[in-house]
Tab-separated table of C-alpha atoms in Angstrom:
chain	number	residue	atom	x	y	z
A	1	UNK	CA	36.856	126.040	319.965
A	2	UNK	CA	35.054	123.361	321.880
A	3	UNK	CA	35.326	123.043	325.619
A	4	UNK	CA	32.966	120.167	326.533
A	5	UNK	CA	34.958	117.379	324.832
A	6	UNK	CA	38.148	118.800	323.321
A	7	UNK	CA	39.743	115.392	323.101
A	8	UNK	CA	37.246	114.418	320.470
A	9	UNK	CA	38.269	117.204	318.058
A	10	UNK	CA	40.458	116.116	315.124
A	11	UNK	CA	42.967	118.412	313.376
A	12	UNK	CA	44.683	118.606	310.001
A	13	UNK	CA	47.113	121.122	308.452
A	14	UNK	CA	48.726	121.893	305.150
A	15	UNK	CA	51.694	124.216	304.413
A	16	UNK	CA	51.135	125.626	300.974
A	17	UNK	CA	54.395	125.769	299.069
A	18	UNK	CA	55.944	122.951	301.056
A	19	UNK	CA	53.495	120.091	301.762
A	20	UNK	CA	52.063	118.025	298.950
A	21	UNK	CA	48.933	116.961	300.904
A	22	UNK	CA	47.047	117.517	304.204
A	23	UNK	CA	48.587	116.223	307.400
A	24	UNK	CA	45.985	114.574	309.709
A	25	UNK	CA	47.279	114.657	313.234
A	26	UNK	CA	44.343	113.536	315.360
A	27	UNK	CA	43.706	115.619	318.472
A	28	UNK	CA	47.292	117.049	318.544
A	29	UNK	CA	47.167	120.792	318.450
A	30	UNK	CA	50.610	121.775	317.021
A	31	UNK	CA	52.598	121.337	313.822
A	32	UNK	CA	56.389	121.170	313.556
A	33	UNK	CA	58.643	121.936	310.575
A	34	UNK	CA	62.357	121.332	311.002
A	35	UNK	CA	63.541	121.691	307.405
A	36	UNK	CA	61.482	124.540	306.042
A	37	UNK	CA	63.542	126.416	303.447
A	38	UNK	CA	63.529	130.230	303.483
A	39	UNK	CA	60.586	131.759	301.614
A	40	UNK	CA	56.895	132.834	301.861
A	41	UNK	CA	54.310	130.185	302.757
A	42	UNK	CA	50.579	129.938	303.641
A	43	UNK	CA	49.728	127.666	306.555
A	44	UNK	CA	46.216	126.107	306.405
A	45	UNK	CA	44.557	124.458	309.420
A	46	UNK	CA	41.134	122.730	309.727
A	47	UNK	CA	39.361	120.783	312.515
A	48	UNK	CA	36.252	118.704	313.234
A	49	UNK	CA	33.552	119.141	315.877
A	50	UNK	CA	32.793	116.535	318.479
A	51	UNK	CA	30.623	114.794	315.958
A	52	UNK	CA	33.497	114.397	313.539
A	53	UNK	CA	32.299	116.948	310.957
A	54	UNK	CA	35.252	118.852	309.321
A	55	UNK	CA	35.263	122.579	308.937
A	56	UNK	CA	36.029	123.049	305.316
A	57	UNK	CA	37.001	126.732	305.602
A	58	UNK	CA	39.532	126.495	308.422
A	59	UNK	CA	42.028	129.256	309.001
A	60	UNK	CA	45.258	130.419	307.343
A	61	UNK	CA	48.495	132.049	308.499
A	62	UNK	CA	51.042	133.685	306.280
A	63	UNK	CA	54.525	132.424	307.171
A	64	UNK	CA	57.751	134.178	306.088
A	65	UNK	CA	61.017	132.250	306.525
A	66	UNK	CA	63.936	134.724	306.054
A	67	UNK	CA	67.150	133.581	304.340
A	68	UNK	CA	70.208	133.178	306.699
A	69	UNK	CA	72.985	135.620	305.922
A	70	UNK	CA	75.247	132.895	304.565
A	71	UNK	CA	72.672	132.117	301.928
A	72	UNK	CA	72.095	135.703	300.930
A	73	UNK	CA	73.246	137.020	297.531
A	74	UNK	CA	75.431	139.641	299.107
A	75	UNK	CA	77.143	137.022	301.271
A	76	UNK	CA	77.670	134.804	298.227
A	77	UNK	CA	79.048	137.778	296.351
A	78	UNK	CA	81.323	138.607	299.272
A	79	UNK	CA	82.526	135.015	299.430
A	80	UNK	CA	83.145	134.990	295.681
A	81	UNK	CA	84.978	138.302	295.898
A	82	UNK	CA	87.011	137.058	298.863
A	83	UNK	CA	87.833	133.820	297.074
A	84	UNK	CA	88.784	135.747	293.946
A	85	UNK	CA	90.937	138.061	296.036
A	86	UNK	CA	92.603	135.077	297.669
A	87	UNK	CA	93.230	133.463	294.286
A	88	UNK	CA	94.566	136.695	292.813
A	89	UNK	CA	96.660	137.338	295.927
A	90	UNK	CA	98.017	133.800	295.870
A	91	UNK	CA	98.755	134.144	292.145
A	92	UNK	CA	100.504	137.478	292.640
A	93	UNK	CA	102.446	136.103	295.596
A	94	UNK	CA	103.437	133.087	293.551
A	95	UNK	CA	104.338	135.334	290.642
A	96	UNK	CA	106.438	137.566	292.881
A	97	UNK	CA	108.145	134.524	294.386
A	98	UNK	CA	108.849	133.146	290.925
A	99	UNK	CA	110.100	136.557	289.771
A	100	UNK	CA	112.286	136.883	292.870
A	101	UNK	CA	113.613	133.370	292.379
A	102	UNK	CA	114.176	134.109	288.706
A	103	UNK	CA	116.125	137.262	289.600
A	104	UNK	CA	118.162	135.269	292.103
A	105	UNK	CA	118.864	132.625	289.485
A	106	UNK	CA	119.762	135.289	286.915
A	107	UNK	CA	122.091	136.962	289.399
A	108	UNK	CA	123.554	133.559	290.254
A	109	UNK	CA	123.992	132.781	286.552
A	110	UNK	CA	125.652	136.161	285.981
A	111	UNK	CA	127.925	135.596	288.980
A	112	UNK	CA	128.796	132.059	287.931
A	113	UNK	CA	129.303	133.192	284.335
A	114	UNK	CA	131.621	135.957	285.522
A	115	UNK	CA	133.528	133.464	287.683
A	116	UNK	CA	133.782	131.007	284.784
A	117	UNK	CA	134.933	133.788	282.462
A	118	UNK	CA	137.490	134.939	285.009
A	119	UNK	CA	138.766	131.385	285.445
A	120	UNK	CA	138.856	131.003	281.655
A	121	UNK	CA	140.849	134.215	281.341
A	122	UNK	CA	143.196	133.062	284.109
A	123	UNK	CA	143.664	129.696	282.398
A	124	UNK	CA	144.230	131.432	279.059
A	125	UNK	CA	146.691	133.849	280.651
A	126	UNK	CA	148.612	131.007	282.289
A	127	UNK	CA	148.622	129.118	278.984
A	128	UNK	CA	150.093	132.152	277.241
A	129	UNK	CA	152.748	132.390	279.945
A	130	UNK	CA	153.644	128.703	279.478
A	131	UNK	CA	153.910	129.213	275.720
A	132	UNK	CA	156.157	132.202	276.346
A	133	UNK	CA	158.319	130.209	278.750
A	134	UNK	CA	158.833	127.548	276.070
A	135	UNK	CA	159.923	130.164	273.531
A	136	UNK	CA	163.262	131.912	273.117
A	137	UNK	CA	162.144	135.116	274.822
A	138	UNK	CA	164.568	136.790	277.184
A	139	UNK	CA	164.082	136.747	280.940
A	140	UNK	CA	163.165	140.429	280.909
A	141	UNK	CA	160.456	139.866	278.278
A	142	UNK	CA	159.076	136.855	280.161
A	143	UNK	CA	158.898	138.634	283.528
A	144	UNK	CA	157.246	141.728	282.024
A	145	UNK	CA	154.642	139.504	280.355
A	146	UNK	CA	153.954	137.709	283.650
A	147	UNK	CA	153.420	140.942	285.630
A	148	UNK	CA	151.215	142.264	282.817
A	149	UNK	CA	149.028	139.138	282.983
A	150	UNK	CA	148.972	139.282	286.798
A	151	UNK	CA	147.757	142.900	286.736
A	152	UNK	CA	145.103	142.059	284.144
A	153	UNK	CA	143.752	138.925	285.812
A	154	UNK	CA	143.777	140.109	289.447
A	155	UNK	CA	142.500	143.682	288.870
A	156	UNK	CA	145.692	144.970	290.459
A	157	UNK	CA	146.706	148.531	289.646
A	158	UNK	CA	150.417	147.695	289.736
A	159	UNK	CA	152.490	144.516	289.862
A	160	UNK	CA	156.243	144.247	290.342
A	161	UNK	CA	158.805	141.461	290.529
A	162	UNK	CA	161.927	142.245	292.522
A	163	UNK	CA	165.172	140.450	293.235
A	164	UNK	CA	166.719	140.267	296.687
A	165	UNK	CA	170.457	139.965	297.203
A	166	UNK	CA	172.984	140.638	299.927
A	167	UNK	CA	174.293	143.687	298.051
A	168	UNK	CA	170.876	145.137	297.152
A	169	UNK	CA	167.813	144.238	299.288
A	170	UNK	CA	165.345	145.164	296.541
A	171	UNK	CA	166.089	145.345	292.799
A	172	UNK	CA	163.063	145.834	290.527
A	173	UNK	CA	163.159	143.261	287.712
A	174	UNK	CA	159.787	143.912	286.029
A	175	UNK	CA	156.740	146.194	286.273
A	176	UNK	CA	153.476	146.010	284.365
A	177	UNK	CA	153.148	148.431	281.413
A	178	UNK	CA	151.159	151.541	282.267
A	179	UNK	CA	151.399	151.007	286.012
A	180	UNK	CA	151.415	153.902	288.449
A	181	UNK	CA	153.891	152.486	290.943
A	182	UNK	CA	156.120	155.040	292.629
A	183	UNK	CA	159.052	153.206	294.100
A	184	UNK	CA	161.553	155.971	294.611
A	185	UNK	CA	164.088	156.064	297.416
A	186	UNK	CA	162.502	156.988	300.729
A	187	UNK	CA	158.952	156.179	299.624
A	188	UNK	CA	156.601	154.376	301.978
A	189	UNK	CA	156.181	151.469	299.559
A	190	UNK	CA	159.942	150.992	299.329
A	191	UNK	CA	160.250	150.832	303.105
A	192	UNK	CA	157.333	148.406	303.462
A	193	UNK	CA	158.732	146.031	300.827
A	194	UNK	CA	162.297	146.388	302.116
A	195	UNK	CA	161.136	145.468	305.629
A	196	UNK	CA	159.335	142.412	304.246
A	197	UNK	CA	162.380	141.420	302.169
A	198	UNK	CA	164.611	141.532	305.248
A	199	UNK	CA	162.216	139.789	307.641
A	200	UNK	CA	159.137	137.957	306.323
A	201	UNK	CA	160.606	137.039	302.950
A	202	UNK	CA	163.479	135.141	304.540
A	203	UNK	CA	160.826	133.081	306.338
A	204	UNK	CA	159.012	132.568	303.017
A	205	UNK	CA	155.869	134.226	304.353
A	206	UNK	CA	153.487	136.238	302.144
A	207	UNK	CA	152.919	139.943	302.822
A	208	UNK	CA	149.184	140.646	303.266
A	209	UNK	CA	148.100	144.263	303.876
A	210	UNK	CA	144.330	144.863	303.446
A	211	UNK	CA	144.710	148.568	304.378
A	212	UNK	CA	147.996	150.228	303.468
A	213	UNK	CA	147.309	153.526	305.222
A	214	UNK	CA	146.512	151.905	308.574
A	215	UNK	CA	149.518	149.623	308.200
A	216	UNK	CA	151.814	152.584	307.489
A	217	UNK	CA	150.507	154.573	310.449
A	218	UNK	CA	151.113	151.618	312.772
A	219	UNK	CA	154.511	151.057	311.226
A	220	UNK	CA	156.001	154.542	311.397
A	221	UNK	CA	153.859	157.003	313.399
A	222	UNK	CA	154.875	159.654	310.867
A	223	UNK	CA	151.493	160.566	309.579
A	224	UNK	CA	150.650	160.525	305.886
A	225	UNK	CA	152.987	158.868	303.417
A	226	UNK	CA	153.573	158.719	299.672
A	227	UNK	CA	151.329	155.766	298.910
A	228	UNK	CA	149.946	157.282	295.693
A	229	UNK	CA	146.465	155.820	295.208
A	230	UNK	CA	147.304	152.382	296.576
A	231	UNK	CA	145.139	151.111	299.404
A	232	UNK	CA	146.031	147.401	299.667
A	233	UNK	CA	148.991	145.139	298.937
A	234	UNK	CA	149.697	141.419	298.482
A	235	UNK	CA	153.274	140.122	298.330
A	236	UNK	CA	154.198	136.540	297.387
A	237	UNK	CA	157.665	135.011	297.973
A	238	UNK	CA	159.409	134.070	294.739
A	239	UNK	CA	161.344	130.814	295.177
A	240	UNK	CA	163.738	129.422	292.601
A	241	UNK	CA	164.510	125.897	293.678
A	242	UNK	CA	165.314	126.042	297.383
A	243	UNK	CA	166.510	129.645	297.257
A	244	UNK	CA	164.542	132.855	297.840
A	245	UNK	CA	164.976	134.911	294.678
A	246	UNK	CA	162.738	137.818	295.634
A	247	UNK	CA	159.046	138.541	295.539
A	248	UNK	CA	156.002	139.335	293.413
A	249	UNK	CA	153.959	142.261	294.784
A	250	UNK	CA	150.465	143.326	293.661
A	251	UNK	CA	149.066	146.783	294.547
A	252	UNK	CA	145.345	147.650	294.641
A	253	UNK	CA	143.519	150.993	294.590
A	254	UNK	CA	140.833	149.864	297.034
A	255	UNK	CA	140.962	148.268	300.465
A	256	UNK	CA	140.731	144.556	299.994
A	257	UNK	CA	140.399	141.441	302.110
A	258	UNK	CA	142.522	138.682	300.614
A	259	UNK	CA	141.185	135.131	300.614
A	260	UNK	CA	142.619	131.746	299.795
A	261	UNK	CA	141.798	132.164	296.109
A	262	UNK	CA	143.793	135.423	295.955
A	263	UNK	CA	146.762	133.756	297.621
A	264	UNK	CA	146.563	130.694	295.350
A	265	UNK	CA	146.482	132.894	292.250
A	266	UNK	CA	149.380	134.977	293.557
A	267	UNK	CA	151.454	131.861	294.231
A	268	UNK	CA	150.602	130.615	290.718
A	269	UNK	CA	152.035	133.757	289.117
A	270	UNK	CA	155.050	133.589	291.433
A	271	UNK	CA	155.634	129.976	290.350
A	272	UNK	CA	155.457	131.041	286.695
A	273	UNK	CA	157.996	133.788	287.332
A	274	UNK	CA	160.252	131.335	289.177
A	275	UNK	CA	159.989	128.952	286.216
A	276	UNK	CA	161.005	131.754	283.835
A	277	UNK	CA	164.018	132.595	286.010
A	278	UNK	CA	165.000	128.928	286.306
A	279	UNK	CA	164.674	128.530	282.524
A	280	UNK	CA	166.915	131.553	282.023
A	281	UNK	CA	169.509	130.040	284.363
A	282	UNK	CA	169.316	126.680	282.562
A	283	UNK	CA	169.518	128.351	279.147
A	284	UNK	CA	172.579	130.271	280.239
A	285	UNK	CA	174.186	127.116	281.620
A	286	UNK	CA	173.285	125.214	278.440
A	287	UNK	CA	174.859	127.916	276.299
A	288	UNK	CA	177.990	127.868	278.413
A	289	UNK	CA	178.077	124.061	278.228
A	290	UNK	CA	177.537	124.144	274.459
A	291	UNK	CA	180.350	126.662	274.052
A	292	UNK	CA	182.654	124.553	276.213
A	293	UNK	CA	181.689	121.384	274.296
A	294	UNK	CA	182.248	123.060	270.953
A	295	UNK	CA	185.603	124.386	272.089
A	296	UNK	CA	186.574	120.901	273.235
A	297	UNK	CA	185.496	119.416	269.913
A	298	UNK	CA	187.386	122.003	267.912
A	299	UNK	CA	190.428	121.589	270.117
A	300	UNK	CA	190.228	117.816	269.657
A	301	UNK	CA	189.878	118.119	265.904
A	302	UNK	CA	192.656	120.685	265.802
A	303	UNK	CA	194.858	118.283	267.740
A	304	UNK	CA	193.853	115.225	265.734
A	305	UNK	CA	193.971	116.775	262.284
A	306	UNK	CA	195.958	119.967	262.051
A	307	UNK	CA	198.561	119.016	264.635
A	308	UNK	CA	199.155	115.665	262.951
A	309	UNK	CA	199.434	117.302	259.546
A	310	UNK	CA	201.846	119.969	260.783
A	311	UNK	CA	203.890	117.314	262.587
A	312	UNK	CA	204.162	115.316	259.354
A	313	UNK	CA	205.117	118.471	257.480
A	314	UNK	CA	207.806	119.281	260.030
A	315	UNK	CA	209.294	115.799	259.655
A	316	UNK	CA	209.389	116.145	255.865
A	317	UNK	CA	210.875	119.653	256.154
A	318	UNK	CA	213.701	118.265	258.308
A	319	UNK	CA	214.510	115.527	255.779
A	320	UNK	CA	214.380	117.734	252.646
A	321	UNK	CA	217.840	119.403	252.949
A	322	UNK	CA	219.976	116.225	253.184
A	323	UNK	CA	217.879	114.407	250.563
A	324	UNK	CA	218.040	117.420	248.233
A	325	UNK	CA	221.835	117.311	248.324
A	326	UNK	CA	221.965	113.644	247.391
A	327	UNK	CA	218.838	113.370	245.187
A	328	UNK	CA	217.285	116.649	243.973
A	329	UNK	CA	214.443	114.822	242.213
A	330	UNK	CA	213.344	113.084	245.406
A	331	UNK	CA	213.759	116.392	247.209
A	332	UNK	CA	211.335	118.000	244.739
A	333	UNK	CA	208.820	115.234	245.443
A	334	UNK	CA	209.150	115.835	249.175
A	335	UNK	CA	208.689	119.571	248.636
A	336	UNK	CA	205.492	118.806	246.719
A	337	UNK	CA	204.321	116.589	249.548
A	338	UNK	CA	205.256	119.317	252.012
A	339	UNK	CA	203.290	121.858	249.992
A	340	UNK	CA	200.274	119.523	249.946
A	341	UNK	CA	200.443	119.036	253.724
A	342	UNK	CA	200.725	122.728	254.495
A	343	UNK	CA	197.844	123.553	252.151
A	344	UNK	CA	195.777	120.838	253.818
A	345	UNK	CA	196.613	122.180	257.279
A	346	UNK	CA	195.701	125.687	256.156
A	347	UNK	CA	192.390	124.424	254.720
A	348	UNK	CA	191.716	122.528	257.948
A	349	UNK	CA	192.342	125.683	259.969
A	350	UNK	CA	190.001	127.661	257.753
A	351	UNK	CA	187.326	124.998	258.190
A	352	UNK	CA	187.669	125.185	261.954
A	353	UNK	CA	187.453	128.982	261.823
A	354	UNK	CA	184.226	128.636	259.846
A	355	UNK	CA	182.825	126.495	262.655
A	356	UNK	CA	183.768	129.201	265.128
A	357	UNK	CA	182.262	131.963	262.989
A	358	UNK	CA	179.081	130.671	261.253
A	359	UNK	CA	178.558	134.101	259.670
A	360	UNK	CA	181.706	133.540	257.586
A	361	UNK	CA	180.177	130.316	256.274
A	362	UNK	CA	177.142	132.238	255.041
A	363	UNK	CA	179.284	134.927	253.374
A	364	UNK	CA	181.714	132.628	251.520
A	365	UNK	CA	181.208	131.203	248.027
A	366	UNK	CA	180.160	127.548	247.836
A	367	UNK	CA	182.957	126.800	245.352
A	368	UNK	CA	185.570	128.144	247.776
A	369	UNK	CA	184.086	126.143	250.641
A	370	UNK	CA	184.135	122.846	248.734
A	371	UNK	CA	187.677	123.460	247.430
A	372	UNK	CA	188.670	124.067	251.044
A	373	UNK	CA	187.106	120.758	252.117
A	374	UNK	CA	188.910	118.954	249.285
A	375	UNK	CA	192.301	120.430	250.263
A	376	UNK	CA	191.690	119.575	253.946
A	377	UNK	CA	190.863	115.951	253.095
A	378	UNK	CA	193.844	115.614	250.770
A	379	UNK	CA	196.213	117.160	253.294
A	380	UNK	CA	194.894	115.091	256.195
A	381	UNK	CA	194.606	111.663	254.549
A	382	UNK	CA	196.927	111.965	251.547
A	383	UNK	CA	194.099	110.852	249.233
A	384	UNK	CA	194.139	112.896	245.988
A	385	UNK	CA	190.936	114.869	245.495
A	386	UNK	CA	190.058	116.241	242.070
A	387	UNK	CA	187.406	118.920	241.707
A	388	UNK	CA	185.232	120.198	238.899
A	389	UNK	CA	183.412	123.155	240.408
A	390	UNK	CA	181.373	125.968	238.894
A	391	UNK	CA	182.460	129.396	240.108
A	392	UNK	CA	180.491	132.178	241.794
A	393	UNK	CA	177.030	130.707	241.658
A	394	UNK	CA	174.425	132.807	243.516
A	395	UNK	CA	172.529	130.618	246.035
A	396	UNK	CA	170.169	131.141	248.971
A	397	UNK	CA	172.060	130.950	252.246
A	398	UNK	CA	170.203	127.863	253.504
A	399	UNK	CA	170.886	125.984	250.256
A	400	UNK	CA	174.579	126.890	250.322
A	401	UNK	CA	174.976	125.797	253.943
A	402	UNK	CA	173.073	122.534	253.339
A	403	UNK	CA	175.184	121.596	250.305
A	404	UNK	CA	178.359	122.454	252.221
A	405	UNK	CA	177.324	120.259	255.162
A	406	UNK	CA	176.405	117.382	252.836
A	407	UNK	CA	179.820	117.590	251.188
A	408	UNK	CA	181.535	117.837	254.574
A	409	UNK	CA	179.726	114.787	255.966
A	410	UNK	CA	180.359	112.769	252.806
A	411	UNK	CA	184.100	113.547	252.820
A	412	UNK	CA	184.323	112.653	256.506
A	413	UNK	CA	182.866	109.239	255.649
A	414	UNK	CA	185.393	108.848	252.843
A	415	UNK	CA	188.270	109.558	255.216
A	416	UNK	CA	186.968	107.367	258.067
A	417	UNK	CA	185.456	104.376	256.253
A	418	UNK	CA	186.038	104.263	252.492
A	419	UNK	CA	189.802	103.497	252.280
A	420	UNK	CA	189.672	105.208	248.903
A	421	UNK	CA	192.663	106.121	246.737
A	422	UNK	CA	190.828	108.741	244.704
A	423	UNK	CA	187.962	111.159	245.285
A	424	UNK	CA	186.151	113.331	242.703
A	425	UNK	CA	183.917	116.285	243.601
A	426	UNK	CA	181.748	117.926	240.938
A	427	UNK	CA	179.595	121.011	241.353
A	428	UNK	CA	177.863	122.081	238.177
A	429	UNK	CA	174.716	123.740	236.968
A	430	UNK	CA	171.641	121.656	236.305
A	431	UNK	CA	170.236	121.868	232.817
A	432	UNK	CA	166.685	122.460	233.986
A	433	UNK	CA	165.209	125.231	236.150
A	434	UNK	CA	168.552	126.883	236.871
A	435	UNK	CA	169.695	124.504	239.622
A	436	UNK	CA	172.852	122.776	240.867
A	437	UNK	CA	174.150	119.212	240.939
A	438	UNK	CA	176.638	118.201	243.642
A	439	UNK	CA	178.394	114.868	243.074
A	440	UNK	CA	180.908	113.170	245.392
A	441	UNK	CA	182.512	109.954	244.117
A	442	UNK	CA	185.183	107.694	245.594
A	443	UNK	CA	186.732	104.383	244.582
A	444	UNK	CA	186.701	102.981	248.108
A	445	UNK	CA	185.370	99.735	249.446
A	446	UNK	CA	181.727	100.842	249.309
A	447	UNK	CA	178.886	99.314	251.316
A	448	UNK	CA	175.478	97.683	251.027
A	449	UNK	CA	172.982	100.505	251.548
A	450	UNK	CA	170.183	98.120	252.581
A	451	UNK	CA	172.278	96.551	255.344
A	452	UNK	CA	173.461	99.844	256.857
A	453	UNK	CA	171.170	101.353	259.542
A	454	UNK	CA	169.768	104.755	258.671
A	455	UNK	CA	171.590	106.398	261.563
A	456	UNK	CA	175.027	105.105	260.511
A	457	UNK	CA	177.587	106.892	258.348
A	458	UNK	CA	175.679	110.152	258.702
A	459	UNK	CA	173.187	109.011	256.057
A	460	UNK	CA	170.172	110.290	258.013
A	461	UNK	CA	171.869	113.688	258.450
A	462	UNK	CA	172.611	113.915	254.719
A	463	UNK	CA	169.004	112.988	253.870
A	464	UNK	CA	167.541	115.516	256.315
A	465	UNK	CA	169.693	118.316	254.897
A	466	UNK	CA	168.677	117.419	251.355
A	467	UNK	CA	165.003	117.301	252.287
A	468	UNK	CA	165.356	120.623	254.095
A	469	UNK	CA	166.160	122.434	250.837
A	470	UNK	CA	163.863	120.331	248.636
A	471	UNK	CA	166.731	118.569	246.852
A	472	UNK	CA	166.765	115.049	245.407
A	473	UNK	CA	169.377	112.781	246.980
A	474	UNK	CA	170.771	109.638	245.345
A	475	UNK	CA	173.253	107.324	247.106
A	476	UNK	CA	174.733	104.576	244.921
A	477	UNK	CA	177.167	102.215	246.610
A	478	UNK	CA	178.132	98.559	246.356
A	479	UNK	CA	180.772	96.596	248.269
A	480	UNK	CA	184.109	96.906	246.442
A	481	UNK	CA	182.780	99.388	243.864
A	482	UNK	CA	183.007	102.673	245.713
A	483	UNK	CA	180.290	105.202	246.489
A	484	UNK	CA	178.553	107.870	244.419
A	485	UNK	CA	176.454	110.564	246.183
A	486	UNK	CA	174.460	112.967	244.017
A	487	UNK	CA	172.378	115.920	245.230
A	488	UNK	CA	170.181	117.747	242.687
A	489	UNK	CA	168.747	121.088	243.743
A	490	UNK	CA	166.458	123.051	241.426
A	491	UNK	CA	165.484	126.652	241.971
A	492	UNK	CA	161.743	127.239	242.237
A	493	UNK	CA	160.642	129.834	239.713
């Protein structure tokens, strides 16, 4: 300390552990540190007297700079732990979100897969129905298959198809196999459907009942009813053309809210059933038309062939008595002609009866059938027909019918086009593999096979029948030289 001339005293200081050298500050009596890191230091201070002589000993002060809490090890550890917790928490949250999203996607995939599988099953079921509709199944078989597919593909407990008419409001046409429907007289279901058939069905409106019990209570106020285990119902009008045929009704064991997809699927099955019914109507009409056409054809042939032959025979029979008296030899010739005509008419009648009863064609012997064709041709056209036919040869039915039809078509061509004066028919055994050879020859005007279209003269029909039984067909014809048709059939061993 110096009080006489303090302004002449010089100072210097040094912070051990921080400063690299002494700090000479003149007569200033304080030192300032603004960036002293935490730690333990020794502060050294020296001064001069008024004469400028430095005190080499000076004084010291121990300085302790504490660490701030954010630089402490425990705070660093806490921060690290907190950061680790945040990272782990974020990772777990992310993992849970991914797992939740994955579960959602899996559930969505399962749902979509189930929907795709259901649509595939529906498409497959509808395809099977279309295949059935294009087959020769009866209407009853078709409708039962449709209700079976409807029950399977809509999870319905029972499905029925009914027909509505003025005489009978509801007539059950088909039910699914194994169904539990109870549709007895007086049952609640019968009344519900009968009411719909008389009212809503005439308006072509569907019947939608999500809760059968509530609907019945509102309908009748009679308390419980015989609804079995059915809780919901969906009825679809069944339209055939512009007419209301009836309805398709699906019953469910649980309450159900019906959406557009349910209605669309119901209408699809109803359309399939309507198509089956329409096909049955068309098939029935086609059969009736075919029967009428066949009757007309047979009547026309009977008129054209048999009637003409019998008329000719009657004319000859009327002229025989007077001619016989004057010329017995000519009378005998007329009697022979009369015999030929009557035999031809009889053969023609038998041929027509075979057309009416195809089973008789399958039962008869091929030799008898061809002899009958020969007599019919001879009686109808007057052309002599000679035959050389093997007797009682055992043949498969399809082969016998094919050979008969080939002979029939060939002889028809002879009568219509050949202008022949002689016809020869041979039916004999083939020398190889136990087969048959059918030959039909005439001495008519013949034709150029290359210039005749395949669909003329029944040639395509003859070829198809020969191919159908695996036979070899040869047609040899030239203009002016007649025609020779040969069919060789060999039995497969």
